[in-house]
């Protein structure tokens, strides 16, 4: 934050596309390098004790990390950002805001790793974690308790792409001590900016769309409240789960093209969802861009596009889904999402295997696509190949 005030140009007044390329990323003051350098150093020289250029030790602050924090804060229209070694490290850092006795409301199909961290680690410290369907505002109202500290929203959710009304939940939380945290990983700030809809904090796994090239793991939190910043900044340094400078640089590099990538991800995913909806082998398609999706209207209101994630169930159960997932060539069979390349995965036995037997359990015949930015003709042809691999006996 200090660094930002030293700068001349107010990038916040510019368009999203311009901010993605320039905010926090002005030419290096020391050398004129146009791109923010990878400050691969663990420590910084002091002219005398305490006399330095704002950096002392790289766990506390590193210029490449400062640039990333400033860039994402500008994109989310927040006052500050804090970067972490992973999305889950960011979640863990937010948990340092909790006290024993506090209660957390988590969406019933929260990211599996988030659920695991809250239910198996954070809950050990006297914190109660409850899962509810946050797309049902009556259920949220009923579940709020005086000791609720976080309402933890993901939208669209994973893997069913349920849509949560951010402004609606924000209105419920407004007169309550709880903070509304939105995990904005699936939408990216290009398509959805939760702070402008009333959220208190936004969290990202920069591993996904922000990085965008499946080559880095990272996390970020953005907010406006200065006191919350001070607490989190203290814990970022105290607990030390910080990203290295190369990781920050890779995320920054990805962010420069976020706007054009999200446009193409969204267009390709819409075409894929419409194609799948017409196939006999497909039982049901989950994509907020389809008019019959239950969250379509809210998504159209709070997002400027529907992003690149599409889930669908196949007739023929587990066997059909396993056969289709093994038959693609353009789509790589892999966990994760948000990169330029298309990925397919089988949540019941991959990303969501750890939530079997909980409220987050998913159907065995469900497949999830992270639709990439390859040519749409090649993507559709690949899905035709996958569906053709489903054994006919399985469909009957
Ligand atoms: C991947 C992911 C996370 C966790 O992020 P990591 O970078 O893998 O630690 C959290 N939330 C969502 C929605 C994710 O997709």
XYZ file of C-alpha atoms and ligand atoms in Angstrom:
411
model
C 0.000 0.000 0.000
C 2.833 2.337 0.842
C 4.374 1.611 -2.524
C 1.243 2.556 -4.363
C 1.124 6.031 -2.916
C 4.624 6.753 -4.229
C 3.438 6.244 -7.795
C 2.351 8.956 -10.175
C -0.363 7.492 -12.353
C -3.756 6.470 -10.976
C -4.415 3.278 -12.909
C -7.642 2.844 -10.981
C -9.245 5.388 -13.276
C -8.510 3.242 -16.358
C -10.316 0.270 -17.926
C -9.965 -3.287 -16.630
C -7.810 -4.293 -19.613
C -5.415 -1.400 -18.995
C -5.215 -2.079 -15.264
C -4.435 -5.751 -15.940
C -1.353 -4.677 -17.886
C -0.197 -1.634 -15.911
C -1.543 -1.470 -12.337
C 1.321 -2.193 -9.941
C 3.497 -2.920 -12.977
C 5.112 0.364 -13.931
C 8.643 0.181 -15.357
C 11.202 -0.766 -12.725
C 12.359 2.439 -10.990
C 15.918 1.125 -10.584
C 16.633 0.025 -14.168
C 13.739 1.044 -16.411
C 12.887 -2.599 -17.160
C 9.430 -2.511 -18.738
C 8.407 -5.749 -17.053
C 8.501 -6.059 -13.264
C 11.710 -7.998 -12.524
C 11.835 -11.279 -10.618
C 13.484 -9.952 -7.463
C 15.179 -13.242 -6.618
C 16.632 -12.145 -3.314
C 15.919 -13.100 0.277
C 17.187 -9.884 1.849
C 17.715 -6.162 1.120
C 20.583 -3.892 2.090
C 20.086 -1.217 4.739
C 22.146 1.982 4.593
C 21.928 2.224 8.364
C 19.761 0.220 10.731
C 16.170 0.767 9.571
C 17.162 3.016 6.642
C 16.133 1.234 3.446
C 13.925 1.415 0.346
C 10.891 -0.246 1.963
C 12.151 -3.811 1.857
C 14.091 -5.687 4.542
C 13.482 -9.422 4.291
C 11.601 -11.263 1.566
C 9.151 -13.151 3.769
C 7.861 -9.768 4.928
C 7.851 -8.087 1.489
C 9.311 -8.578 -1.958
C 8.878 -6.081 -4.829
C 7.619 -8.709 -7.301
C 5.014 -9.756 -4.750
C 4.068 -6.120 -4.049
C 3.422 -5.653 -7.781
C 1.149 -8.707 -7.916
C -0.765 -7.625 -4.812
C -1.304 -4.173 -6.234
C -2.363 -5.512 -9.642
C -5.019 -7.879 -8.298
C -6.298 -5.278 -5.810
C -6.785 -2.891 -8.745
C -8.646 -5.550 -10.756
C -10.959 -6.424 -7.855
C -11.484 -2.701 -7.086
C -10.200 -3.216 -3.555
C -7.851 -1.068 -1.450
C -5.249 -3.780 -0.820
C -4.167 -7.285 -1.768
C -2.095 -9.932 -0.018
C -0.479 -12.835 -1.866
C 0.133 -16.344 -0.545
C 1.862 -19.546 -1.577
C -1.444 -21.147 -2.638
C -5.179 -20.551 -2.554
C -5.389 -22.712 0.551
C -2.565 -20.792 2.226
C -4.710 -17.673 1.633
C -7.684 -19.451 3.229
C -5.545 -20.494 6.199
C -4.427 -16.894 6.619
C -8.063 -15.710 6.731
C -8.694 -18.327 9.408
C -6.314 -16.395 11.666
C -9.154 -13.849 11.939
C -11.214 -16.487 13.798
C -11.386 -17.119 17.548
C -12.388 -20.313 19.364
C -16.197 -20.464 19.499
C -16.680 -18.802 16.121
C -18.934 -20.328 13.485
C -18.289 -20.472 9.734
C -20.953 -20.970 7.071
C -19.537 -22.715 4.045
C -21.348 -23.517 0.823
C -22.456 -27.144 0.551
C -20.401 -27.675 -2.583
C -17.361 -25.642 -1.558
C -14.032 -26.480 -3.166
C -12.970 -29.821 -1.628
C -9.670 -28.474 -0.308
C -11.434 -25.549 1.366
C -13.884 -27.940 3.017
C -11.026 -30.196 4.139
C -9.048 -27.276 5.602
C -12.051 -25.934 7.548
C -13.493 -29.292 8.639
C -10.303 -31.207 9.400
C -7.791 -28.530 10.418
C -9.415 -25.231 11.432
C -12.271 -27.010 13.276
C -9.676 -28.482 15.645
C -9.169 -24.999 17.089
C -12.702 -24.729 18.465
C -14.355 -23.388 15.329
C -17.669 -24.782 14.115
C -18.022 -25.264 10.382
C -21.470 -25.707 8.858
C -22.319 -26.349 5.222
C -25.481 -24.868 3.723
C -26.821 -24.218 0.254
C -25.829 -20.550 0.002
C -27.833 -20.155 -3.211
C -30.921 -20.405 -0.941
C -31.127 -17.040 0.869
C -33.729 -18.341 3.353
C -31.307 -21.103 4.310
C -28.537 -18.523 4.823
C -30.800 -16.363 7.004
C -31.780 -19.393 9.101
C -28.179 -20.560 9.498
C -26.663 -17.231 10.635
C -25.833 -17.272 14.353
C -24.562 -14.478 16.610
C -21.151 -16.196 16.569
C -21.008 -16.582 12.777
C -17.762 -14.929 11.682
C -17.523 -15.884 7.987
C -20.090 -16.543 5.327
C -17.856 -18.198 2.761
C -19.314 -18.047 -0.731
C -18.122 -19.584 -3.960
C -19.961 -18.644 -7.128
C -20.209 -20.312 -9.548
C -19.616 -23.383 -7.385
C -17.569 -26.445 -8.052
C -18.525 -28.748 -9.698
C -22.270 -28.015 -10.076
C -21.840 -24.358 -11.103
C -24.535 -23.223 -8.698
C -24.883 -19.456 -8.568
C -25.002 -17.546 -5.278
C -26.571 -14.080 -5.200
C -23.637 -12.100 -3.783
C -25.618 -8.880 -3.231
C -28.432 -10.912 -1.661
C -26.096 -12.600 0.847
C -24.331 -9.258 1.455
C -27.679 -7.701 2.426
C -28.254 -10.492 4.980
C -24.762 -10.156 6.408
C -24.826 -6.341 6.503
C -26.457 -6.022 9.925
C -24.533 -8.965 11.309
C -20.976 -9.150 12.647
C -20.090 -11.841 10.073
C -17.847 -11.054 7.111
C -18.813 -12.088 3.605
C -15.871 -13.791 1.911
C -16.207 -14.618 -1.781
C -13.909 -17.137 -3.412
C -13.866 -15.581 -6.884
C -11.602 -18.192 -8.458
C -14.156 -19.575 -10.941
C -15.245 -16.200 -12.308
C -12.058 -14.094 -12.103
C -12.308 -10.335 -11.543
C -12.845 -9.826 -15.268
C -16.294 -11.409 -15.049
C -17.298 -10.667 -11.435
C -16.168 -8.193 -8.766
C -17.651 -9.225 -5.407
C -16.390 -6.183 -3.442
C -18.581 -3.964 -5.623
C -21.553 -6.212 -4.715
C -21.038 -5.882 -0.965
C -18.510 -8.605 -0.131
C -15.947 -7.836 2.595
C -13.119 -9.970 1.223
C -12.311 -11.706 -2.054
C -10.110 -14.778 -2.249
C -8.395 -16.281 -5.291
C -6.506 -19.350 -6.177
C -4.240 -17.568 -8.690
C -3.363 -21.097 -9.803
C -6.492 -20.971 -11.975
C -7.725 -18.161 -14.261
C -5.518 -15.357 -12.927
C -2.325 -17.304 -13.662
C -4.118 -18.877 -16.589
C -1.337 -21.104 -17.945
C -1.256 -24.053 -15.516
C 2.314 -23.239 -14.521
C 2.027 -21.747 -11.035
C 0.301 -22.289 -7.681
C -0.693 -19.208 -5.683
C -3.364 -17.436 -3.676
C -4.537 -13.905 -3.046
C -6.889 -11.991 -0.755
C -8.276 -8.532 -1.584
C -10.267 -6.210 0.663
C -10.976 -2.633 1.701
C -10.884 -2.621 5.504
C -7.614 -1.263 6.832
C -7.785 -3.033 10.222
C -8.378 -6.393 8.528
C -5.393 -5.663 6.283
C -3.157 -5.013 9.295
C -4.201 -8.302 10.944
C -3.745 -10.335 7.770
C -0.473 -8.644 6.873
C 0.844 -9.479 10.360
C -0.118 -13.132 9.861
C 1.178 -13.276 6.276
C 4.593 -12.448 7.709
C 4.199 -14.307 10.998
C 3.029 -17.600 9.471
C 5.097 -17.133 6.308
C 3.117 -18.976 3.613
C 4.289 -16.482 0.983
C 4.806 -17.020 -2.755
C 8.276 -16.822 -4.242
C 9.145 -14.033 -6.697
C 9.096 -16.302 -9.770
C 5.598 -17.489 -8.853
C 4.443 -13.890 -8.456
C 5.985 -12.997 -11.804
C 4.211 -15.893 -13.542
C 0.882 -14.801 -12.063
C 1.526 -11.210 -13.183
C 2.383 -12.388 -16.657
C -0.843 -14.369 -16.844
C -2.958 -11.491 -15.599
C -1.930 -9.244 -18.485
C -4.069 -11.330 -20.864
C -6.900 -12.124 -18.438
C -9.514 -10.069 -20.283
C -8.972 -11.657 -23.700
C -8.653 -15.137 -22.231
C -11.897 -14.877 -20.232
C -13.789 -13.695 -23.327
C -12.649 -16.769 -25.253
C -13.093 -19.187 -22.312
C -16.671 -17.951 -21.944
C -17.484 -18.132 -25.665
C -16.029 -21.638 -26.017
C -17.781 -22.884 -22.866
C -21.119 -21.527 -24.054
C -20.710 -23.402 -27.354
C -19.713 -26.584 -25.494
C -22.700 -26.352 -23.110
C -25.097 -25.877 -26.033
C -23.516 -28.792 -27.936
C -23.700 -31.132 -24.912
C -27.341 -30.197 -24.319
C -28.225 -31.666 -27.727
C -26.510 -35.042 -27.217
C -28.525 -38.215 -26.419
C -25.711 -39.614 -24.255
C -25.853 -36.551 -21.997
C -28.312 -36.574 -19.103
C -27.910 -33.002 -17.842
C -25.647 -29.993 -18.467
C -24.650 -27.528 -15.741
C -23.598 -24.134 -17.110
C -24.831 -20.751 -15.840
C -24.877 -19.413 -19.403
C -27.769 -21.740 -20.336
C -31.167 -20.023 -19.957
C -32.611 -23.068 -18.133
C -29.852 -23.043 -15.478
C -31.535 -22.164 -12.143
C -28.961 -19.433 -11.461
C -28.904 -17.976 -14.967
C -30.687 -14.713 -14.139
C -28.545 -13.949 -11.093
C -25.387 -14.869 -12.994
C -26.414 -12.585 -15.863
C -26.889 -9.781 -13.338
C -23.682 -10.162 -11.325
C -21.297 -11.492 -13.994
C -20.346 -10.038 -17.367
C -19.818 -13.543 -18.831
C -20.288 -17.110 -17.621
C -16.666 -18.322 -17.540
C -15.148 -21.541 -18.855
C -16.365 -24.273 -16.500
C -19.009 -26.740 -17.706
C -20.179 -29.876 -15.881
C -22.464 -32.599 -17.212
C -23.805 -36.016 -16.315
C -23.892 -38.925 -18.744
C -26.514 -41.623 -19.117
C -24.926 -44.897 -18.069
C -23.461 -44.040 -14.682
C -19.861 -44.226 -13.563
C -18.815 -46.531 -16.399
C -19.991 -44.109 -19.072
C -18.232 -41.158 -17.449
C -14.978 -43.101 -17.027
C -15.036 -44.178 -20.691
C -15.671 -40.644 -21.958
C -12.996 -39.102 -19.716
C -10.394 -41.561 -21.016
C -11.141 -40.931 -24.707
C -10.314 -37.257 -25.236
C -7.213 -35.935 -27.009
C -7.596 -32.164 -26.905
C -8.917 -32.259 -23.328
C -6.211 -33.544 -20.982
C -7.513 -35.756 -18.173
C -6.302 -33.740 -15.202
C -7.369 -31.920 -12.044
C -7.248 -28.114 -11.816
C -8.794 -25.584 -14.154
C -8.523 -22.129 -15.631
C -5.553 -22.660 -17.959
C -5.491 -21.953 -21.683
C -5.633 -25.707 -22.384
C -8.851 -27.711 -22.036
C -9.048 -30.176 -19.145
C -11.567 -32.914 -18.349
C -11.944 -34.583 -14.981
C -14.168 -37.065 -13.159
C -14.976 -35.281 -9.861
C -16.384 -38.309 -7.995
C -13.048 -40.112 -8.164
C -10.689 -37.147 -8.628
C -11.189 -33.626 -7.199
C -14.193 -34.567 -5.058
C -13.158 -38.033 -3.852
C -12.371 -36.516 -0.418
C -15.958 -35.273 0.065
C -17.654 -38.643 -0.544
C -20.166 -39.224 2.231
C -20.545 -35.490 3.020
C -23.046 -32.908 1.757
C -20.600 -32.189 -1.042
C -20.706 -35.695 -2.519
C -21.111 -35.653 -6.318
C -22.790 -38.002 -8.789
C -20.607 -40.844 -10.130
C -21.607 -40.028 -13.723
C -20.563 -36.370 -13.491
C -17.749 -34.946 -15.635
C -16.291 -31.460 -15.293
C -14.695 -29.525 -18.128
C -12.358 -26.580 -17.927
C -12.911 -25.343 -21.449
C -9.710 -23.859 -22.848
C -9.082 -21.376 -25.614
C -8.211 -23.822 -28.394
C -10.220 -23.692 -31.633
C -13.864 -24.431 -30.859
C -14.106 -26.869 -33.794
C -11.350 -29.021 -32.293
C -12.945 -28.865 -28.850
C -16.359 -30.016 -30.106
C -14.812 -32.748 -32.260
C -12.962 -34.011 -29.183
C -16.190 -34.157 -27.179
C -17.862 -36.075 -30.017
C -14.995 -38.566 -29.750
C -15.475 -38.810 -25.962
C -19.215 -39.434 -26.254
C -18.664 -42.023 -28.996
C -16.461 -43.956 -26.542
C -19.338 -44.447 -24.082
C -20.291 -48.148 -24.271
C -23.792 -48.548 -25.699
C -24.566 -51.135 -23.004
C -23.821 -48.522 -20.373
C -26.389 -46.100 -21.793
C -29.167 -48.725 -21.758
C -8.048 -24.486 -6.591
C -9.045 -23.794 -5.762
C -8.753 -23.411 -4.442
C -7.440 -23.753 -3.772
O -6.372 -23.153 -4.381
P -4.888 -23.787 -4.459
O -4.142 -22.759 -5.215
O -4.995 -25.110 -5.136
O -4.439 -23.937 -3.043
C -9.722 -22.719 -3.727
N -10.923 -22.438 -4.274
C -11.245 -22.795 -5.523
C -12.580 -22.455 -6.064
C -10.324 -23.486 -6.307
O -10.669 -23.858 -7.547
